[in-house]
Tab-separated table of C-alpha atoms in Angstrom:
chain	number	residue	atom	x	y	z
A	6	MET	CA	-82.313	284.602	-71.437
A	7	SER	CA	-85.751	284.110	-72.895
A	8	SER	CA	-84.250	283.908	-76.370
A	9	ARG	CA	-82.099	281.024	-75.176
A	10	ARG	CA	-85.109	279.294	-73.757
A	11	SER	CA	-87.105	279.628	-76.919
A	12	SER	CA	-84.268	278.310	-79.045
A	13	SER	CA	-83.546	275.481	-76.653
A	14	SER	CA	-87.213	274.645	-76.290
A	15	SER	CA	-87.615	274.409	-80.038
A	16	SER	CA	-84.648	272.061	-80.235
A	17	SER	CA	-85.838	270.085	-77.219
A	18	SER	CA	-89.313	269.716	-78.723
A	19	ARG	CA	-87.601	268.330	-81.808
A	20	THR	CA	-85.730	265.762	-79.754
A	21	SER	CA	-88.636	264.935	-77.450
A	22	LYS	CA	-91.123	264.257	-80.255
A	23	PRO	CA	-89.630	262.189	-83.052
A	24	SER	CA	-91.469	262.084	-86.339
A	25	ASP	CA	-93.443	259.029	-87.426
A	26	ASP	CA	-90.681	258.185	-89.886
A	27	GLU	CA	-88.060	258.355	-87.125
A	28	ILE	CA	-90.154	256.089	-84.923
A	29	LYS	CA	-90.519	253.589	-87.758
A	30	GLU	CA	-86.769	253.722	-88.303
A	31	PHE	CA	-86.077	253.125	-84.595
A	32	ILE	CA	-88.494	250.203	-84.552
A	33	SER	CA	-86.903	248.665	-87.632
A	34	LYS	CA	-83.473	248.975	-85.990
A	35	LEU	CA	-84.702	247.269	-82.822
A	36	GLN	CA	-86.152	244.168	-84.445
A	37	PRO	CA	-82.876	242.576	-85.623
A	38	LEU	CA	-81.398	243.112	-82.143
A	39	LEU	CA	-84.030	240.983	-80.457
A	40	PRO	CA	-83.335	237.245	-80.427
A	41	GLN	CA	-87.042	236.359	-80.366
A	42	LEU	CA	-87.797	238.509	-83.407
A	43	HIS	CA	-84.522	238.314	-85.295
A	44	HIS	CA	-85.693	235.419	-87.481
A	45	THR	CA	-88.915	237.245	-88.402
A	46	ARG	CA	-87.128	240.145	-90.073
A	47	ASN	CA	-89.033	239.684	-93.337
A	48	ALA	CA	-92.362	238.908	-91.715
A	49	PRO	CA	-94.430	241.870	-90.564
A	50	VAL	CA	-94.311	242.416	-86.817
A	51	SER	CA	-96.268	245.166	-85.122
A	52	ALA	CA	-94.417	248.055	-83.520
A	53	SER	CA	-96.078	247.313	-80.190
A	54	SER	CA	-94.826	243.707	-80.314
A	55	ILE	CA	-91.300	244.908	-81.021
A	56	LEU	CA	-91.452	247.408	-78.152
A	57	GLU	CA	-92.894	244.831	-75.764
A	58	GLU	CA	-90.198	242.332	-76.706
A	59	THR	CA	-87.535	245.025	-76.325
A	60	CYS	CA	-88.705	245.750	-72.786
A	61	SER	CA	-88.795	242.050	-71.913
A	62	TYR	CA	-85.360	241.486	-73.390
A	63	ILE	CA	-83.837	244.394	-71.471
A	64	LYS	CA	-85.378	243.065	-68.251
A	65	ARG	CA	-83.953	239.582	-68.960
A	66	LEU	CA	-80.512	241.038	-69.658
A	67	HIS	CA	-80.678	243.060	-66.460
A	68	ARG	CA	-81.524	239.923	-64.456
A	69	GLU	CA	-78.661	238.043	-66.124
A	70	VAL	CA	-76.221	240.818	-65.229
A	71	GLU	CA	-77.427	240.766	-61.624
A	72	ASP	CA	-77.110	236.969	-61.467
A	73	LEU	CA	-73.626	237.013	-62.981
A	74	SER	CA	-72.534	239.798	-60.645
A	75	GLN	CA	-73.742	237.789	-57.689
A	76	ARG	CA	-71.939	234.662	-58.907
A	77	ILE	CA	-68.711	236.597	-59.455
A	78	SER	CA	-69.007	238.134	-56.018
A	79	GLN	CA	-69.455	234.676	-54.468
A	80	LEU	CA	-66.437	233.373	-56.380
A	81	LEU	CA	-64.344	236.319	-55.219
A	82	ASP	CA	-65.449	235.742	-51.638
A	83	SER	CA	-64.436	232.093	-51.780
A	84	ALA	CA	-61.188	232.606	-53.727
A	85	ASP	CA	-57.842	232.864	-51.983
A	86	ILE	CA	-56.785	236.272	-53.268
A	87	SER	CA	-55.424	239.382	-51.619
A	88	ASP	CA	-57.564	242.457	-50.953
A	89	VAL	CA	-55.623	244.389	-53.612
A	90	ASP	CA	-56.270	241.716	-56.247
A	91	GLU	CA	-59.931	241.534	-55.273
A	92	GLU	CA	-60.349	245.310	-55.594
A	93	LEU	CA	-58.607	245.287	-58.983
A	94	ILE	CA	-60.881	242.505	-60.231
A	95	ARG	CA	-63.990	244.316	-58.986
A	96	ARG	CA	-62.949	247.541	-60.726
A	97	LEU	CA	-62.263	245.691	-63.978
A	98	LEU	CA	-65.662	244.041	-63.860
A	99	GLN	CA	-67.430	247.365	-63.361
A	100	HIS	CA	-66.267	248.683	-66.731
């Protein structure tokens, strides 16, 4: 069992600590995905700015999803549909 642990720990240390080059690659892949930084692709942007904007963007998207879910729920509550149709719609929206 200890041989499994040592082999898995060596592979897990590889996945838990990416190299500097891998981090740079991840950062460069994030920048074009961020609306606030998309236009600055050619201009130098610090890694910390990209990570901060990524966190902010994910939080904004999460809030938007919550708001849209609440609006859909309110629409479903006010709509004249059967319980079966409502359940089907809710399941579809969860995917």
